[in-house]
């Protein structure tokens, strides 16, 4: 089973700053199998990035994904007030999906 | 516009079976390239994938839950369901249903709003 680790656990930033979130896999993951989600309190997760770097429909271009193999990154340029949330990476392998533990981006 | 809606009891007693249904509207559950599945988020914790099902009935489950989980589909009603047996307080969570893309790219792109299930006597 591939285990995903996300860092940092919490990221405290101000609006307008850049957020860099890391997702590390215990084994190599195909980029096609790596996705990122945003979840706000009381809401369902929302797909942001799939295929490690492709933005989902309607996602602003301040969100970008990169990486390959075991190291993936979600970058949020110029944080907007609505971006403060929890972010999860997700991978698919051996017929199952797994999520990372999440990174909380909160207001400094 | 595709929409998913979870339904079922919000309170389940320990050792009993949790049963939830996800109703799909605005599209057919019988489309290709998509599985339909369940994810949960226990209070104070992260997301946990439970399992998914294709319209043909083919299923995949999280190995840690496999012995207690059954996911089924009713294409005539455009619904799929989750049963989790022998529940404990650890199964208290918000349960989400979601469409799973499973061809080429693998992700969950349409989610229900979620339903809270509490396990308590």
PDB file of C-alpha atoms in Angstrom:
ATOM      1  CA  UNK A   1       0.000   0.000   0.000  1.00  0.00           C
ATOM      2  CA  UNK A   2       1.317   3.427  -0.940  1.00  0.00           C
ATOM      3  CA  UNK A   3       1.300   5.883   1.964  1.00  0.00           C
ATOM      4  CA  UNK A   4       1.055   9.619   1.347  1.00  0.00           C
ATOM      5  CA  UNK A   5       2.651  12.140   3.678  1.00  0.00           C
ATOM      6  CA  UNK A   6       1.783  15.825   3.513  1.00  0.00           C
ATOM      7  CA  UNK A   7       3.786  18.713   4.878  1.00  0.00           C
ATOM      8  CA  UNK A   8       3.554  20.982   6.635  1.00  0.00           C
ATOM      9  CA  UNK A   9       0.602  19.960   8.781  1.00  0.00           C
ATOM     10  CA  UNK A  10      -0.421  23.594   9.122  1.00  0.00           C
ATOM     11  CA  UNK A  11       0.650  26.577   7.052  1.00  0.00           C
ATOM     12  CA  UNK A  12      -0.039  30.039   8.439  1.00  0.00           C
ATOM     13  CA  UNK A  13       0.017  32.727   5.785  1.00  0.00           C
ATOM     14  CA  UNK A  14      -1.478  36.104   4.954  1.00  0.00           C
ATOM     15  CA  UNK A  15      -3.727  36.895   1.979  1.00  0.00           C
ATOM     16  CA  UNK A  16      -1.631  37.686  -1.055  1.00  0.00           C
ATOM     17  CA  UNK A  17       1.192  35.334  -0.075  1.00  0.00           C
ATOM     18  CA  UNK A  18       2.163  32.130  -1.864  1.00  0.00           C
ATOM     19  CA  UNK A  19       1.420  28.719  -0.373  1.00  0.00           C
ATOM     20  CA  UNK A  20       3.575  25.712  -1.201  1.00  0.00           C
ATOM     21  CA  UNK A  21       2.182  22.359  -0.066  1.00  0.00           C
ATOM     22  CA  UNK A  22       4.077  19.083  -0.308  1.00  0.00           C
ATOM     23  CA  UNK A  23       2.816  15.541  -0.853  1.00  0.00           C
ATOM     24  CA  UNK A  24       5.312  12.695  -0.651  1.00  0.00           C
ATOM     25  CA  UNK A  25       4.555   9.071  -1.552  1.00  0.00           C
ATOM     26  CA  UNK A  26       6.181   6.012  -0.005  1.00  0.00           C
ATOM     27  CA  UNK A  27       6.601   4.560  -3.525  1.00  0.00           C
ATOM     28  CA  UNK A  28       6.586   6.037  -6.986  1.00  0.00           C
ATOM     29  CA  UNK A  29       3.153   7.153  -8.178  1.00  0.00           C
ATOM     30  CA  UNK A  30       2.126   7.689 -11.760  1.00  0.00           C
ATOM     31  CA  UNK A  31       1.388  11.351 -12.325  1.00  0.00           C
ATOM     32  CA  UNK A  32      -1.942  10.352 -13.871  1.00  0.00           C
ATOM     33  CA  UNK A  33      -2.926   8.920 -10.499  1.00  0.00           C
ATOM     34  CA  UNK A  34      -2.209  11.994  -8.352  1.00  0.00           C
ATOM     35  CA  UNK A  35      -4.897  14.561  -7.475  1.00  0.00           C
ATOM     36  CA  UNK A  36      -5.400  17.444  -5.050  1.00  0.00           C
ATOM     37  CA  UNK A  37      -8.593  18.522  -3.236  1.00  0.00           C
ATOM     38  CA  UNK A  38      -9.649  21.512  -1.178  1.00  0.00           C
ATOM     39  CA  UNK A  39     -12.054  21.126   1.728  1.00  0.00           C
ATOM     40  CA  UNK A  40     -13.667  23.930   3.694  1.00  0.00           C
ATOM     41  CA  UNK A  41     -15.563  23.436   6.973  1.00  0.00           C
ATOM     42  CA  UNK A  42     -19.015  21.976   6.422  1.00  0.00           C
ATOM     43  CA  UNK A  43     -18.399  21.391   2.722  1.00  0.00           C
ATOM     44  CA  UNK A  44     -17.524  18.421   0.572  1.00  0.00           C
ATOM     45  CA  UNK A  45     -14.031  18.194  -0.885  1.00  0.00           C
ATOM     46  CA  UNK A  46     -13.554  19.936  -4.222  1.00  0.00           C
ATOM     47  CA  UNK A  47     -11.263  18.603  -6.941  1.00  0.00           C
ATOM     48  CA  UNK A  48      -8.535  21.130  -7.748  1.00  0.00           C
ATOM     49  CA  UNK A  49      -5.839  19.285  -9.668  1.00  0.00           C
ATOM     50  CA  UNK A  50      -5.740  15.922 -11.444  1.00  0.00           C
ATOM     51  CA  UNK A  51      -2.937  14.212 -13.294  1.00  0.00           C
ATOM     52  CA  UNK A  52      -0.564  16.008 -10.899  1.00  0.00           C
ATOM     53  CA  UNK A  53      -0.726  19.266 -12.882  1.00  0.00           C
ATOM     54  CA  UNK A  54      -4.050  19.672 -14.703  1.00  0.00           C
ATOM     55  CA  UNK A  55      -6.541  22.085 -13.213  1.00  0.00           C
ATOM     56  CA  UNK A  56     -10.098  20.833 -12.851  1.00  0.00           C
ATOM     57  CA  UNK A  57     -12.955  22.710 -14.482  1.00  0.00           C
ATOM     58  CA  UNK A  58     -13.506  26.140 -12.980  1.00  0.00           C
ATOM     59  CA  UNK A  59     -10.368  26.179 -10.833  1.00  0.00           C
ATOM     60  CA  UNK A  60      -8.545  29.551 -10.886  1.00  0.00           C
ATOM     61  CA  UNK A  61      -5.096  29.640 -12.417  1.00  0.00           C
ATOM     62  CA  UNK A  62      -3.515  30.723  -9.116  1.00  0.00           C
ATOM     63  CA  UNK A  63      -3.681  27.001  -8.264  1.00  0.00           C
ATOM     64  CA  UNK A  64      -0.978  24.871  -9.848  1.00  0.00           C
ATOM     65  CA  UNK A  65       0.341  21.361  -9.363  1.00  0.00           C
ATOM     66  CA  UNK A  66       3.723  19.882 -10.168  1.00  0.00           C
ATOM     67  CA  UNK A  67       5.957  16.935  -9.409  1.00  0.00           C
ATOM     68  CA  UNK A  68       6.529  13.341 -10.332  1.00  0.00           C
ATOM     69  CA  UNK A  69       7.588  10.016  -8.863  1.00  0.00           C
ATOM     70  CA  UNK A  70       7.347  10.378  -5.098  1.00  0.00           C
ATOM     71  CA  UNK A  71       7.290  14.166  -4.692  1.00  0.00           C
ATOM     72  CA  UNK A  72       4.384  16.382  -5.647  1.00  0.00           C
ATOM     73  CA  UNK A  73       3.597  20.028  -4.902  1.00  0.00           C
ATOM     74  CA  UNK A  74       0.488  22.179  -4.859  1.00  0.00           C
ATOM     75  CA  UNK A  75       1.183  25.893  -5.176  1.00  0.00           C
ATOM     76  CA  UNK A  76      -1.347  28.613  -4.528  1.00  0.00           C
ATOM     77  CA  UNK A  77      -0.186  31.995  -5.784  1.00  0.00           C
ATOM     78  CA  UNK A  78      -1.541  35.157  -4.167  1.00  0.00           C
ATOM     79  CA  UNK A  79      -3.777  33.587  -1.531  1.00  0.00           C
ATOM     80  CA  UNK A  80      -7.347  34.822  -1.576  1.00  0.00           C
ATOM     81  CA  UNK A  81      -9.523  34.817   1.586  1.00  0.00           C
ATOM     82  CA  UNK A  82     -11.530  31.880   0.203  1.00  0.00           C
ATOM     83  CA  UNK A  83      -8.376  29.736  -0.164  1.00  0.00           C
ATOM     84  CA  UNK A  84      -7.937  29.195   3.556  1.00  0.00           C
ATOM     85  CA  UNK A  85      -8.937  25.557   3.908  1.00  0.00           C
ATOM     86  CA  UNK A  86      -7.588  22.017   4.234  1.00  0.00           C
ATOM     87  CA  UNK A  87      -5.866  20.487   1.208  1.00  0.00           C
ATOM     88  CA  UNK A  88      -5.524  16.765   0.529  1.00  0.00           C
ATOM     89  CA  UNK A  89      -3.501  14.871  -1.999  1.00  0.00           C
ATOM     90  CA  UNK A  90      -4.842  11.550  -3.307  1.00  0.00           C
ATOM     91  CA  UNK A  91      -3.280   8.699  -5.207  1.00  0.00           C
ATOM     92  CA  UNK A  92      -4.569   5.578  -6.919  1.00  0.00           C
ATOM     93  CA  UNK A  93      -2.784   2.247  -6.928  1.00  0.00           C
ATOM     94  CA  UNK A  94      -3.532  -1.493  -6.728  1.00  0.00           C
ATOM     95  CA  UNK A  95      -7.233  -0.844  -7.254  1.00  0.00           C
ATOM     96  CA  UNK A  96      -7.582   1.487  -4.288  1.00  0.00           C
ATOM     97  CA  UNK A  97      -7.489   5.184  -3.586  1.00  0.00           C
ATOM     98  CA  UNK A  98      -5.659   6.702  -0.638  1.00  0.00           C
ATOM     99  CA  UNK A  99      -5.502  10.242   0.730  1.00  0.00           C
ATOM    100  CA  UNK A 100      -2.766  12.094   2.517  1.00  0.00           C
ATOM    101  CA  UNK A 101      -3.475  13.412   6.023  1.00  0.00           C
ATOM    102  CA  UNK A 102      -4.014  16.950   4.766  1.00  0.00           C
ATOM    103  CA  UNK A 103      -2.439  20.388   5.126  1.00  0.00           C
ATOM    104  CA  UNK A 104      -4.396  23.158   6.773  1.00  0.00           C
ATOM    105  CA  UNK A 105      -3.786  26.611   5.342  1.00  0.00           C
ATOM    106  CA  UNK A 106      -4.901  29.179   7.869  1.00  0.00           C
ATOM    107  CA  UNK A 107      -4.767  32.930   8.191  1.00  0.00           C
ATOM    108  CA  UNK A 108      -1.698  34.320   9.925  1.00  0.00           C
TER     109      UNK A 108
ATOM    110  CA  UNK B   1     -25.513  19.152 -14.109  1.00  0.00           C
ATOM    111  CA  UNK B   2     -24.605  15.949 -12.298  1.00  0.00           C
ATOM    112  CA  UNK B   3     -25.588  15.913  -8.640  1.00  0.00           C
ATOM    113  CA  UNK B   4     -25.179  13.319  -5.897  1.00  0.00           C
ATOM    114  CA  UNK B   5     -27.209  13.175  -2.679  1.00  0.00           C
ATOM    115  CA  UNK B   6     -26.603  10.941   0.312  1.00  0.00           C
ATOM    116  CA  UNK B   7     -29.443   9.697   2.473  1.00  0.00           C
ATOM    117  CA  UNK B   8     -29.835   7.421   5.466  1.00  0.00           C
ATOM    118  CA  UNK B   9     -30.068   7.320   9.275  1.00  0.00           C
ATOM    119  CA  UNK B  10     -27.959   9.829  11.158  1.00  0.00           C
ATOM    120  CA  UNK B  11     -27.733   7.617  14.239  1.00  0.00           C
ATOM    121  CA  UNK B  12     -26.726   3.962  14.352  1.00  0.00           C
ATOM    122  CA  UNK B  13     -26.289   1.771  17.421  1.00  0.00           C
ATOM    123  CA  UNK B  14     -22.991  -0.006  18.093  1.00  0.00           C
ATOM    124  CA  UNK B  15     -22.754  -3.487  16.527  1.00  0.00           C
ATOM    125  CA  UNK B  16     -25.531  -2.676  14.041  1.00  0.00           C
ATOM    126  CA  UNK B  17     -25.258  -2.040  10.296  1.00  0.00           C
ATOM    127  CA  UNK B  18     -24.890   1.430   8.818  1.00  0.00           C
ATOM    128  CA  UNK B  19     -26.835   1.837   5.568  1.00  0.00           C
ATOM    129  CA  UNK B  20     -26.603   4.802   3.219  1.00  0.00           C
ATOM    130  CA  UNK B  21     -27.839   5.480  -0.300  1.00  0.00           C
ATOM    131  CA  UNK B  22     -26.510   7.889  -2.898  1.00  0.00           C
ATOM    132  CA  UNK B  23     -28.987   9.154  -5.474  1.00  0.00           C
ATOM    133  CA  UNK B  24     -27.538  10.390  -8.760  1.00  0.00           C
ATOM    134  CA  UNK B  25     -29.355  13.021 -10.814  1.00  0.00           C
ATOM    135  CA  UNK B  26     -28.494  14.911 -13.984  1.00  0.00           C
ATOM    136  CA  UNK B  27     -26.697  11.940 -15.503  1.00  0.00           C
ATOM    137  CA  UNK B  28     -26.686   8.172 -15.739  1.00  0.00           C
ATOM    138  CA  UNK B  29     -24.866   5.922 -13.317  1.00  0.00           C
ATOM    139  CA  UNK B  30     -24.377   3.519 -16.235  1.00  0.00           C
ATOM    140  CA  UNK B  31     -21.849   5.674 -18.086  1.00  0.00           C
ATOM    141  CA  UNK B  32     -18.423   4.297 -18.927  1.00  0.00           C
ATOM    142  CA  UNK B  33     -15.105   5.356 -17.359  1.00  0.00           C
ATOM    143  CA  UNK B  34     -16.670   6.099 -14.001  1.00  0.00           C
ATOM    144  CA  UNK B  35     -17.029   4.171 -10.808  1.00  0.00           C
ATOM    145  CA  UNK B  36     -19.213   5.389  -7.952  1.00  0.00           C
ATOM    146  CA  UNK B  37     -18.014   5.282  -4.408  1.00  0.00           C
ATOM    147  CA  UNK B  38     -17.884   6.306  -0.786  1.00  0.00           C
ATOM    148  CA  UNK B  39     -15.448   8.335   1.291  1.00  0.00           C
ATOM    149  CA  UNK B  40     -15.696   9.332   4.940  1.00  0.00           C
ATOM    150  CA  UNK B  41     -14.170  11.893   7.265  1.00  0.00           C
ATOM    151  CA  UNK B  42     -14.174  11.090  10.998  1.00  0.00           C
ATOM    152  CA  UNK B  43     -14.305  14.111  13.292  1.00  0.00           C
ATOM    153  CA  UNK B  44     -10.907  15.747  13.605  1.00  0.00           C
ATOM    154  CA  UNK B  45      -9.356  13.411  11.045  1.00  0.00           C
ATOM    155  CA  UNK B  46      -8.695  13.268   7.326  1.00  0.00           C
ATOM    156  CA  UNK B  47     -10.446  11.624   4.404  1.00  0.00           C
ATOM    157  CA  UNK B  48     -10.689   7.838   4.172  1.00  0.00           C
ATOM    158  CA  UNK B  49     -11.653   6.048   0.986  1.00  0.00           C
ATOM    159  CA  UNK B  50     -14.170   3.254   1.626  1.00  0.00           C
ATOM    160  CA  UNK B  51     -14.731   1.699  -1.786  1.00  0.00           C
ATOM    161  CA  UNK B  52     -16.422   1.983  -5.164  1.00  0.00           C
ATOM    162  CA  UNK B  53     -18.607   0.166  -7.664  1.00  0.00           C
ATOM    163  CA  UNK B  54     -19.136   0.080 -11.441  1.00  0.00           C
ATOM    164  CA  UNK B  55     -22.601  -0.074 -12.947  1.00  0.00           C
ATOM    165  CA  UNK B  56     -21.944  -3.725 -13.762  1.00  0.00           C
ATOM    166  CA  UNK B  57     -21.566  -4.449 -10.050  1.00  0.00           C
ATOM    167  CA  UNK B  58     -17.778  -4.782  -9.973  1.00  0.00           C
ATOM    168  CA  UNK B  59     -16.457  -3.481  -6.655  1.00  0.00           C
ATOM    169  CA  UNK B  60     -13.232  -2.464  -4.962  1.00  0.00           C
ATOM    170  CA  UNK B  61     -12.871  -1.895  -1.224  1.00  0.00           C
ATOM    171  CA  UNK B  62     -10.402  -0.397   1.204  1.00  0.00           C
ATOM    172  CA  UNK B  63      -8.592  -3.453   2.611  1.00  0.00           C
ATOM    173  CA  UNK B  64      -8.900  -2.082   6.149  1.00  0.00           C
ATOM    174  CA  UNK B  65     -12.718  -2.078   5.872  1.00  0.00           C
ATOM    175  CA  UNK B  66     -13.274  -4.877   3.373  1.00  0.00           C
ATOM    176  CA  UNK B  67     -14.574  -7.435   5.861  1.00  0.00           C
ATOM    177  CA  UNK B  68     -17.414  -5.112   6.921  1.00  0.00           C
ATOM    178  CA  UNK B  69     -18.290  -3.215   3.721  1.00  0.00           C
ATOM    179  CA  UNK B  70     -20.743  -3.948   0.949  1.00  0.00           C
ATOM    180  CA  UNK B  71     -21.414  -1.499  -1.877  1.00  0.00           C
ATOM    181  CA  UNK B  72     -24.251  -2.225  -4.289  1.00  0.00           C
ATOM    182  CA  UNK B  73     -25.807  -0.501  -7.290  1.00  0.00           C
ATOM    183  CA  UNK B  74     -29.358  -0.157  -8.597  1.00  0.00           C
ATOM    184  CA  UNK B  75     -29.157   1.164 -12.138  1.00  0.00           C
ATOM    185  CA  UNK B  76     -32.944   1.277 -12.494  1.00  0.00           C
ATOM    186  CA  UNK B  77     -33.080   3.839  -9.693  1.00  0.00           C
ATOM    187  CA  UNK B  78     -29.766   5.510 -10.602  1.00  0.00           C
ATOM    188  CA  UNK B  79     -28.555   4.853  -7.057  1.00  0.00           C
ATOM    189  CA  UNK B  80     -25.800   3.076  -5.226  1.00  0.00           C
ATOM    190  CA  UNK B  81     -25.611   2.090  -1.595  1.00  0.00           C
ATOM    191  CA  UNK B  82     -23.198   1.450   1.276  1.00  0.00           C
ATOM    192  CA  UNK B  83     -23.580  -1.051   4.068  1.00  0.00           C
ATOM    193  CA  UNK B  84     -21.053  -1.132   6.914  1.00  0.00           C
ATOM    194  CA  UNK B  85     -21.613  -3.867   9.467  1.00  0.00           C
ATOM    195  CA  UNK B  86     -20.658  -4.204  13.135  1.00  0.00           C
ATOM    196  CA  UNK B  87     -20.151  -0.479  13.577  1.00  0.00           C
ATOM    197  CA  UNK B  88     -18.359   1.097  16.525  1.00  0.00           C
ATOM    198  CA  UNK B  89     -17.802   4.669  17.650  1.00  0.00           C
ATOM    199  CA  UNK B  90     -14.792   4.745  15.311  1.00  0.00           C
ATOM    200  CA  UNK B  91     -17.215   4.656  12.373  1.00  0.00           C
ATOM    201  CA  UNK B  92     -18.715   8.000  13.377  1.00  0.00           C
ATOM    202  CA  UNK B  93     -18.001  10.307  10.447  1.00  0.00           C
ATOM    203  CA  UNK B  94     -19.321  12.446   7.655  1.00  0.00           C
ATOM    204  CA  UNK B  95     -19.951  10.072   4.752  1.00  0.00           C
ATOM    205  CA  UNK B  96     -19.643  11.320   1.182  1.00  0.00           C
ATOM    206  CA  UNK B  97     -20.554   9.686  -2.085  1.00  0.00           C
ATOM    207  CA  UNK B  98     -18.583  10.670  -5.160  1.00  0.00           C
ATOM    208  CA  UNK B  99     -18.066   9.897  -8.819  1.00  0.00           C
ATOM    209  CA  UNK B 100     -14.705   8.253  -9.455  1.00  0.00           C
ATOM    210  CA  UNK B 101     -12.910   8.761 -12.749  1.00  0.00           C
ATOM    211  CA  UNK B 102     -11.100   5.480 -13.398  1.00  0.00           C
ATOM    212  CA  UNK B 103      -9.725   5.633 -16.924  1.00  0.00           C
ATOM    213  CA  UNK B 104      -6.536   7.440 -17.863  1.00  0.00           C
ATOM    214  CA  UNK B 105      -6.727   9.722 -14.864  1.00  0.00           C
ATOM    215  CA  UNK B 106      -7.936   8.668 -11.456  1.00  0.00           C
ATOM    216  CA  UNK B 107      -9.780  11.135  -9.238  1.00  0.00           C
ATOM    217  CA  UNK B 108     -13.168  12.028  -7.719  1.00  0.00           C
ATOM    218  CA  UNK B 109     -14.753  14.947  -9.485  1.00  0.00           C
ATOM    219  CA  UNK B 110     -18.382  15.155  -8.322  1.00  0.00           C
ATOM    220  CA  UNK B 111     -19.255  14.833  -4.652  1.00  0.00           C
ATOM    221  CA  UNK B 112     -22.388  14.759  -2.584  1.00  0.00           C
ATOM    222  CA  UNK B 113     -22.705  17.242   0.245  1.00  0.00           C
ATOM    223  CA  UNK B 114     -22.153  14.545   2.838  1.00  0.00           C
ATOM    224  CA  UNK B 115     -24.223  13.084   5.622  1.00  0.00           C
ATOM    225  CA  UNK B 116     -23.234  12.814   9.270  1.00  0.00           C
ATOM    226  CA  UNK B 117     -23.518   9.393  10.873  1.00  0.00           C
ATOM    227  CA  UNK B 118     -23.067   8.997  14.600  1.00  0.00           C
ATOM    228  CA  UNK B 119     -22.595   5.599  16.203  1.00  0.00           C
ATOM    229  CA  UNK B 120     -23.985   5.687  19.720  1.00  0.00           C
ATOM    230  CA  UNK B 121     -26.359   3.774  21.932  1.00  0.00           C
TER     231      UNK B 121
END
